[in-house]
Coordinates of C-alpha atoms and ligand atoms in Angstrom, one line a residue:
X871 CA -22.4 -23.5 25.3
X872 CA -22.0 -20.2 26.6
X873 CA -19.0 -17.5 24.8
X874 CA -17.8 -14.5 26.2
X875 CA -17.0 -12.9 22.7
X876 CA -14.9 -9.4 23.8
X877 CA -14.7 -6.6 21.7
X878 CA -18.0 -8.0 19.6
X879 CA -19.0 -4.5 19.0
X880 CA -16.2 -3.8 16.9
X881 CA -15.7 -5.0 12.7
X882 CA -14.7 -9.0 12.4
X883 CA -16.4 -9.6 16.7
X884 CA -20.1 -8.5 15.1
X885 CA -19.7 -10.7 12.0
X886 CA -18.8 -13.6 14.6
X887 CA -21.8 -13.2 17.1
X888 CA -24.2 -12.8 13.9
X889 CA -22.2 -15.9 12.7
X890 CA -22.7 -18.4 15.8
X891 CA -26.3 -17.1 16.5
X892 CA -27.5 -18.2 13.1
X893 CA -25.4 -21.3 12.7
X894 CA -25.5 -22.5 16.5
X895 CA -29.0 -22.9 18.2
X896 CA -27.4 -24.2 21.3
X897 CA -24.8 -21.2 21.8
X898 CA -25.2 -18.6 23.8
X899 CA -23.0 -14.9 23.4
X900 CA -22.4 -12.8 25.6
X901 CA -20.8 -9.4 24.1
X902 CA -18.2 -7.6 26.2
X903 CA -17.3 -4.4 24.5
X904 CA -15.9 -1.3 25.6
X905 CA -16.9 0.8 22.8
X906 CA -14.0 2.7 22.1
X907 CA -14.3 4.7 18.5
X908 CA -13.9 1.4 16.9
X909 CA -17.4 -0.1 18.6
X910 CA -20.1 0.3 16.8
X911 CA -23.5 -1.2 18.4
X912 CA -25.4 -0.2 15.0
X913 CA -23.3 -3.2 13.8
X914 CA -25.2 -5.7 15.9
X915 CA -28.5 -3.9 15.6
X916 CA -30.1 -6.6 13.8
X917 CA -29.9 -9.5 17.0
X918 CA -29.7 -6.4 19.4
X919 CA -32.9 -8.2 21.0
X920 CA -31.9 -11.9 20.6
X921 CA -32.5 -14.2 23.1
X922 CA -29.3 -16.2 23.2
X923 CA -27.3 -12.7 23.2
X924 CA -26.7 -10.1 25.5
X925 CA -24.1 -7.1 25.5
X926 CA -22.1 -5.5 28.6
X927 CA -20.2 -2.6 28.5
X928 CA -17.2 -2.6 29.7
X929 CA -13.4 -3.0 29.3
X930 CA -11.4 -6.1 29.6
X931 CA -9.2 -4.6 32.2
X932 CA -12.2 -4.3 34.7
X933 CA -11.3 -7.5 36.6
X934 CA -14.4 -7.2 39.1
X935 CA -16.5 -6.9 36.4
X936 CA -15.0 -9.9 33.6
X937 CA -14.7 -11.8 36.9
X938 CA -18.7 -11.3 37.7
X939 CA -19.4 -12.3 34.2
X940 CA -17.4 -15.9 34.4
X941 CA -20.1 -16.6 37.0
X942 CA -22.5 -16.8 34.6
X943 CA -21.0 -20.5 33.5
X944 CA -18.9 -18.9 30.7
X945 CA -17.4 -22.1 28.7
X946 CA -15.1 -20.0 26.1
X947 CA -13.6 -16.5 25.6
X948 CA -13.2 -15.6 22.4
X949 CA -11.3 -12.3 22.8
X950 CA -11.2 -10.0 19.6
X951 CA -10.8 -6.7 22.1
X952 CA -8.0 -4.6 20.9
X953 CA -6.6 -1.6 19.7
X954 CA -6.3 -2.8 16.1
X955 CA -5.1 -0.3 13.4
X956 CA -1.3 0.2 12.7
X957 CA -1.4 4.1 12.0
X958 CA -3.4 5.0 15.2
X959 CA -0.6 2.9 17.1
X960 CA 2.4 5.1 15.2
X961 CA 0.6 8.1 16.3
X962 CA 0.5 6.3 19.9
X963 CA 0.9 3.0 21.4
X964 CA -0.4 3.5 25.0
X965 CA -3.9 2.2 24.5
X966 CA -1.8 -0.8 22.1
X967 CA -0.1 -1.2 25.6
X968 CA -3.2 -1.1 27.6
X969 CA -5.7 -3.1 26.0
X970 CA -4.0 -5.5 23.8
X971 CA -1.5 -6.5 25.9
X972 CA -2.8 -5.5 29.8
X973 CA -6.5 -6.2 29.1
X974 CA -5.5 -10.0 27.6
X975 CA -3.1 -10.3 31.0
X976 CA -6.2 -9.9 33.1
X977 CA -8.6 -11.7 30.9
X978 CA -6.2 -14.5 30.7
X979 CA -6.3 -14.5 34.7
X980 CA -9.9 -14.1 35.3
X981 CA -9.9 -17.3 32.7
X982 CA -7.9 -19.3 35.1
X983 CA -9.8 -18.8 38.4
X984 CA -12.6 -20.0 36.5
X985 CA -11.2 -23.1 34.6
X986 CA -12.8 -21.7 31.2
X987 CA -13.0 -24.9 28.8
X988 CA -11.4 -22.8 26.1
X989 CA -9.6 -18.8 25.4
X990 CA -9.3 -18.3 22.2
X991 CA -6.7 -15.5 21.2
X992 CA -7.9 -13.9 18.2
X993 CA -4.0 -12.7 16.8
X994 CA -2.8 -11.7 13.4
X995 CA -0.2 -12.5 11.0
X996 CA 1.6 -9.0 11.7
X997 CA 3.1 -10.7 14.9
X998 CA 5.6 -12.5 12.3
X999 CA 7.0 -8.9 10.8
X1000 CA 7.7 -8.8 7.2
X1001 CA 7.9 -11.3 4.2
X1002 CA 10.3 -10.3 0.7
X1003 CA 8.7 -11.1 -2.2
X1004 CA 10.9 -14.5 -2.5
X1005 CA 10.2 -15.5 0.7
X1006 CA 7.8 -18.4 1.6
X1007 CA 4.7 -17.8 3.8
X1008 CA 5.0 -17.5 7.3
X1009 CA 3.9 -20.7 9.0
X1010 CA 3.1 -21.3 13.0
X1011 CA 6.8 -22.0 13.7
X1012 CA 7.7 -18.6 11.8
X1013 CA 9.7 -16.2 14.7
X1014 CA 7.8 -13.6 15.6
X1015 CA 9.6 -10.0 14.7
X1016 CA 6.7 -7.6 15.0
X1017 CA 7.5 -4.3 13.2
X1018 CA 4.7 -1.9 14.3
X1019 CA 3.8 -1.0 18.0
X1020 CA 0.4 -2.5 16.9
X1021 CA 1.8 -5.8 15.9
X1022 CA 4.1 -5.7 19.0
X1023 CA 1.3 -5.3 21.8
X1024 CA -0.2 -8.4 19.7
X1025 CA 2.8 -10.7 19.7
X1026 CA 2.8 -9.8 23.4
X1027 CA 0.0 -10.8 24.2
X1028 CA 0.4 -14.3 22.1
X1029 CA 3.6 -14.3 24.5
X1030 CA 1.8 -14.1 27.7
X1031 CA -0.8 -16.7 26.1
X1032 CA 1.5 -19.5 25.2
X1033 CA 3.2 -18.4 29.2
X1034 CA -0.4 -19.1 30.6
X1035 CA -0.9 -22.5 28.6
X1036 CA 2.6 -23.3 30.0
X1037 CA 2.7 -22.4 33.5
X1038 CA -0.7 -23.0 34.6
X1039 CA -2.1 -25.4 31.6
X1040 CA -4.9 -22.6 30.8
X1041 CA -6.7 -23.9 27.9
X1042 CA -5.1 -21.3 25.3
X1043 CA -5.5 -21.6 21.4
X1044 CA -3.9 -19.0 19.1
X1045 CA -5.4 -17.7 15.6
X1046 CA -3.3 -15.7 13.4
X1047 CA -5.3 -13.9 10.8
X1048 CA -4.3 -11.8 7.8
X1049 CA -6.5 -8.9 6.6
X1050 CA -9.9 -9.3 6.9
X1051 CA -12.3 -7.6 4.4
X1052 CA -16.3 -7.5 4.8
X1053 CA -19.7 -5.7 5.6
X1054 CA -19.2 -3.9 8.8
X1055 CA -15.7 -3.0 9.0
X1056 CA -14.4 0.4 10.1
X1057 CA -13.9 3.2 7.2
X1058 CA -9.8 3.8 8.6
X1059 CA -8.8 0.6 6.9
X1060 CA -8.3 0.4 3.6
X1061 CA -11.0 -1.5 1.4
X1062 CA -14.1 0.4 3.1
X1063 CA -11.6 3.8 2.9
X1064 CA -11.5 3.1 -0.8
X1065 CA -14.9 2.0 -1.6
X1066 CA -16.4 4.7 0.3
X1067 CA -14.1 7.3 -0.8
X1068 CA -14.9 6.7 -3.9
X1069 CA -18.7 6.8 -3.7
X1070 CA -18.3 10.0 -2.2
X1071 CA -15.7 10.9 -5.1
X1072 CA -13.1 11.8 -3.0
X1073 CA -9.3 11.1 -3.1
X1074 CA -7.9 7.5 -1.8
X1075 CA -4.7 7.7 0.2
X1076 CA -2.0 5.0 -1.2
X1077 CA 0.6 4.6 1.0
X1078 CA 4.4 4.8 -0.9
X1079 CA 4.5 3.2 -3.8
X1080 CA 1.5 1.2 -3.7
X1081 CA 3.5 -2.2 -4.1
X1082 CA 3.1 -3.4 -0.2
X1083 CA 1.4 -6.9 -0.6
X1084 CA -1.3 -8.5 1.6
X1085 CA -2.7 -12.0 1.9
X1086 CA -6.7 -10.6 2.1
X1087 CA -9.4 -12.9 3.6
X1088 CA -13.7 -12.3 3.8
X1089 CA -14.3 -11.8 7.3
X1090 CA -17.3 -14.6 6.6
X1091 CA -14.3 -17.1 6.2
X1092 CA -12.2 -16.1 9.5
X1093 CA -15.1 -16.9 11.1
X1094 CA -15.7 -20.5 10.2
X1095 CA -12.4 -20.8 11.0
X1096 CA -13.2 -19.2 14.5
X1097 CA -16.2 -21.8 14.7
X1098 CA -13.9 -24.8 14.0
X1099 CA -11.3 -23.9 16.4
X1100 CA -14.1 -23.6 19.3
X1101 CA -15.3 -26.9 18.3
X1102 CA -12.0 -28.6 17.5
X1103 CA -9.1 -26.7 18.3
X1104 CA -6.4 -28.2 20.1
X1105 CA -5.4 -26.4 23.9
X1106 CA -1.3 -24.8 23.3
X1107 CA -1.9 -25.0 19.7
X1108 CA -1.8 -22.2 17.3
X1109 CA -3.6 -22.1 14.1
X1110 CA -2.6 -19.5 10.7
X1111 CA -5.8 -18.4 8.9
X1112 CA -5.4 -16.9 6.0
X1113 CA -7.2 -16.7 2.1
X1114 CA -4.4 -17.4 -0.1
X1115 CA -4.8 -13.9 -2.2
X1116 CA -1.5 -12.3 -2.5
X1117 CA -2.5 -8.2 -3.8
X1118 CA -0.6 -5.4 -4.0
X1119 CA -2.6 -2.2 -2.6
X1120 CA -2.3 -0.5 -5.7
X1121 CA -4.1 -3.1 -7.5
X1122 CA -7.0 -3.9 -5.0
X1123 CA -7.7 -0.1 -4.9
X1124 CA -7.5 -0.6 -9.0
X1125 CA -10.2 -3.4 -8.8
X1126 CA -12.5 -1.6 -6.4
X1127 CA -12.0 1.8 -8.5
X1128 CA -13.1 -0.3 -11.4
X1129 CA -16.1 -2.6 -9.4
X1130 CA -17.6 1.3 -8.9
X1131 CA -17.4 2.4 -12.3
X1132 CA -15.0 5.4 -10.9
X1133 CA -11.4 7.1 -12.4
X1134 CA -8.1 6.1 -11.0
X1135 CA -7.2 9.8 -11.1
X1136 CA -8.9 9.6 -7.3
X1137 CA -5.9 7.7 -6.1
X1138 CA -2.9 10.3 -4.7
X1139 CA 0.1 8.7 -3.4
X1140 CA 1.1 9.7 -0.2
X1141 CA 4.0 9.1 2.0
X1142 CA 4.6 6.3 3.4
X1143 CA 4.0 4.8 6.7
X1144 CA 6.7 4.2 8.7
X1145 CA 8.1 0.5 9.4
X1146 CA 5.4 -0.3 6.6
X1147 CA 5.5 -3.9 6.2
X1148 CA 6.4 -5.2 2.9
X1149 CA 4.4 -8.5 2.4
X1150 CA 2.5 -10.9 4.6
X1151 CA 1.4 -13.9 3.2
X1152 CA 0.1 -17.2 5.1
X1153 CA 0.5 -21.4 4.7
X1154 CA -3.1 -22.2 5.6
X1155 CA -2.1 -25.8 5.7
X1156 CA -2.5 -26.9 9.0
X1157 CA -6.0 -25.4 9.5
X1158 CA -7.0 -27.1 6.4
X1159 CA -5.2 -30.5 7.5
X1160 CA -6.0 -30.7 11.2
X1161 CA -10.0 -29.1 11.5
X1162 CA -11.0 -29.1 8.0
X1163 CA -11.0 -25.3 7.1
X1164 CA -11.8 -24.4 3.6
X1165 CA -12.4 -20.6 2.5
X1166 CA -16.1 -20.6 1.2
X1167 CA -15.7 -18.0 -1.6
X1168 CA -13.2 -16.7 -4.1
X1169 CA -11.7 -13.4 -3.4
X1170 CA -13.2 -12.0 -6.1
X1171 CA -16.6 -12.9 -5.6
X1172 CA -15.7 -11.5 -1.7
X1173 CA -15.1 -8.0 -3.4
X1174 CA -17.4 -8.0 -4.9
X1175 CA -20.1 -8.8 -2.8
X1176 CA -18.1 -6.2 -0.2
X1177 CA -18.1 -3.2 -2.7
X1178 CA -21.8 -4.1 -3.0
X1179 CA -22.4 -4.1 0.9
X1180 CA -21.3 -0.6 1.1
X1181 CA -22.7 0.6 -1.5
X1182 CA -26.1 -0.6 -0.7
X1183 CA -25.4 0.3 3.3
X1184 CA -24.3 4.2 2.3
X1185 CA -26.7 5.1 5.7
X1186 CA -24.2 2.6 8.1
X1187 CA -20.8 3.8 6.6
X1188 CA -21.9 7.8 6.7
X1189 CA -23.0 7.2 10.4
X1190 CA -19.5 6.3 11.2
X1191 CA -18.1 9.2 9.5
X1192 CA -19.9 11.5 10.6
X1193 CA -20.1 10.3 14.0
X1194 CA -23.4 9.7 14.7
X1195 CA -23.0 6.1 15.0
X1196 CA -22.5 6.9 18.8
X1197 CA -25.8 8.5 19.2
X1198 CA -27.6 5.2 18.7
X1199 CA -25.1 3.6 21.6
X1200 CA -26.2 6.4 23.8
X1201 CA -30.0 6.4 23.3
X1202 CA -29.5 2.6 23.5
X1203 CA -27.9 2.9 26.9
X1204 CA -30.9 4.5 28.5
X1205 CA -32.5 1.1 28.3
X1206 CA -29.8 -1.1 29.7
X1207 CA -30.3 -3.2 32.5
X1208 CA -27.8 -3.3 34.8
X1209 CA -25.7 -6.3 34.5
Ligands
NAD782 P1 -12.0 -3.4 15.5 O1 -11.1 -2.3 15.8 O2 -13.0 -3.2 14.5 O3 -12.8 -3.8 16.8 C1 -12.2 -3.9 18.1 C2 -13.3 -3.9 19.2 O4 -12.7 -4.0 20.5 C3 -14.1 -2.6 19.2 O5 -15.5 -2.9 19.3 C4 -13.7 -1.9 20.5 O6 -14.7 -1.1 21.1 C5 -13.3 -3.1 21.4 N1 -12.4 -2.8 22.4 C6 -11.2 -2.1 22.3 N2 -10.6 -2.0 23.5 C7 -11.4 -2.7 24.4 C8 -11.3 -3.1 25.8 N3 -10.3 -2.6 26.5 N4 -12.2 -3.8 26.4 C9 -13.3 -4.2 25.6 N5 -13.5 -4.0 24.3 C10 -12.5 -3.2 23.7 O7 -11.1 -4.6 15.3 P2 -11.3 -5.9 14.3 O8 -10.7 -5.5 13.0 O9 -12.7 -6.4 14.4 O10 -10.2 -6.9 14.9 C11 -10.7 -7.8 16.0 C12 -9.5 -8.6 16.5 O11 -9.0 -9.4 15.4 C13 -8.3 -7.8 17.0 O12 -7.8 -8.5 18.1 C14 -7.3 -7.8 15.9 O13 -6.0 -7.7 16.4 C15 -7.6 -9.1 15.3 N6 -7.3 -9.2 13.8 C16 -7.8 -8.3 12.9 C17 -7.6 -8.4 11.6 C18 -8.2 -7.5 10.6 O14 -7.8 -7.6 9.4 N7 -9.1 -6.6 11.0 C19 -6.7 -9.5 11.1 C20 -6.2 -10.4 12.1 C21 -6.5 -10.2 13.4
TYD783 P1 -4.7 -1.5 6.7 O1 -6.1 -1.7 6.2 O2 -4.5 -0.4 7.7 O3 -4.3 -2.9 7.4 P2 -2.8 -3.3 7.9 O4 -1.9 -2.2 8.0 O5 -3.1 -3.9 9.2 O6 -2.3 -4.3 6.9 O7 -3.8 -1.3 5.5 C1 -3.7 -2.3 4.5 C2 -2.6 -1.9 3.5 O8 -3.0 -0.7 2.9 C3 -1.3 -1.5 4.2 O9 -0.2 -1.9 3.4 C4 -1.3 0.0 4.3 C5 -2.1 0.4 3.1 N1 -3.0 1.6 3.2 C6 -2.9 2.6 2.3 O10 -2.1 2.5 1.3 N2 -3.7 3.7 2.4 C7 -4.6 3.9 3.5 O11 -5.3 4.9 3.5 C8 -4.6 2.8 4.4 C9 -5.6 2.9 5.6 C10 -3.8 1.7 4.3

């Protein structure tokens, strides 16, 4: 089977192609990535040279060029691409706009010329707004009321997914993930802010009053899910992923102060962000029910094994923050065939 995995360059896309290459001998990956800040190649440095994967640069709103690549015999598009954190899309939702909902619009058309088996739409549980803390958790039937332009340009693009199933019977499935935690993930969002602020013993930034709640899952876990939806996922249907641990920020940034050995008198409470969601929270139930999804480990033995990851990759993280990561995509590029 051949995957076109987009944006695979980025935090939860490089834990999925090192995922499938290790756990599927027969699948093939190809990696379309635009490498915006977000992509980082040093994240897929380990099966750079793999012979069932291959990276392309480029954006998802080339047509000519996603077009030329569904020649290849593509069987499933796995599309992760996006614009993906909240406070970059407050400060300004064009590239939301563009990518997220745009670059899945073309996508999703280049998909139908080709009669791809399967397009996965990698979504998020944001695309359902806000829970209060009485509230049940949001299940596929919840209404979408995205609160954040971020969450908006995803429920968008879900919209123009389920339009494409509809009108033209494109073989769409929809994943709606909560918030992902694991090795590789940018330092904007909060756990690897907070675990590597703290290793460098410098203040972590809590939004409000600390009390917005979030429904955290290991990245390792969305994965498998990702894995059973290729295998067994239903065309039209949509699927909730999520792992179940309800936390308050205040107290995960507690945990991880406390994993390091390091004072809470690095936390500083600043104000909030605006339209900042209150709770999410998922029902799991018909992932579990209809494809036999099961998260693998307990959050807290997912922390931990995070908090570890960064602190024994200190050379990755201070790459990103200082910038350099890029330098490795542009000595990188001077060997690249064209595709
Ligand atoms: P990320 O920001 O780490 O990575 C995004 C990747 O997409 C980057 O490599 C970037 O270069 C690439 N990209 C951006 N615009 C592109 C374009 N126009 N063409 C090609 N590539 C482009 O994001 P992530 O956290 O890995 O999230 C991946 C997907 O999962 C997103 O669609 C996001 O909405 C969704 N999601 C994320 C979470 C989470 O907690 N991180 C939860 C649920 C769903
Ligand atoms: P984030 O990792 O940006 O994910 P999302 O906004 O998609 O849920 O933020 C997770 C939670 O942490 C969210 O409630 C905002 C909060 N937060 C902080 O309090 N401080 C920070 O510096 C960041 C980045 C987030």
């Amino acid at each position: 089977m051949q995957l076109l995995v987009t944006g695979g360059a980025g935090f939860i896309g490089s834990n999925f192609i090192r995922h499938v290459l290790q756990t599927h001998p027969d699948w093939q990956v190809i990696n379309l990535d635009k490498l915006t800040y977000a992509g980082n190649l040093e994240n897929l440095q380990d099966v750079a040279d793999h012979p069932r994967y291959r990276f392309v640069k480029g954006d998802i709103a080339d047509r000519v060029l996603v077009e030329r690549l569904l020649t290849e015999g593509v069987d499933v598009i796995v599309n992760f691409a996006a614009e993906s954190h909240v406070d970059r899309s407050i400060a300004d939702a064009a590239p939301f706009v563009e990518t997220n909902v745009n670059g899945t619009r073309l996508l999703l058309d280049a998909a139908r010329h080709h009669r791809i088996a399967k397009f996965i739409q990698v979504s998020t549980d944001e695309v359902y707004g806000s829970l209060g803390p009485a509230d049940p958790p949001f299940t596929e039937s919840s209404p979408l009321a995205p609160n954040s332009p971020y969450a908006a340009s995803k429920a968008a693009a879900d919209l123009l997914c389920r339009a494409y199933r509809v009108t033209y019977g494109l073989p769409v499935v929809i994943t709606r993930c909560s918030n992902n935690f694991g090795p590789y993930q940018f330092p904007e969002k909060l756990i690897p802010l907070t675990v590597t602020n703290a290793l460098e013993h410098k203040p972590i930034p809590v939004y409000g009053d600390g009390m917005n709640i979030r429904d955290w899952i290991y990245v390792e876990d969305h994965c498998r899910a990702l894995e059973l939806v290729i295998a067994k996922g239903r065309a039209g249907e949509i699927y909730n992923i999520g792992g179940g641990r309800e936390i308050a920020n205040l107290e995960l940034v507690r945990a991880i102060l406390d994993l390091l050995g390091k004072p809470e008198s690095l936390i500083e409470f600043v104000p909030d962000r605006p339209g900042h969601d209150r709770r999410y929270a998922m029902d799991v139930s018909k992932i579990r029910r209809d494809l036999g999804w099961e998260k693998s480990l307990s959050f807290e033995e997912a922390l931990g094994q995070t908090v570890d990851w960064y602190v024994r990759h200190h050379c990755w993280w201070q790459r990103v923050k200082s910038g350099e990561y890029k330098e490795y995509y542009e000595r990188w590029y001077d060997r690249l065939k064209p595709v």
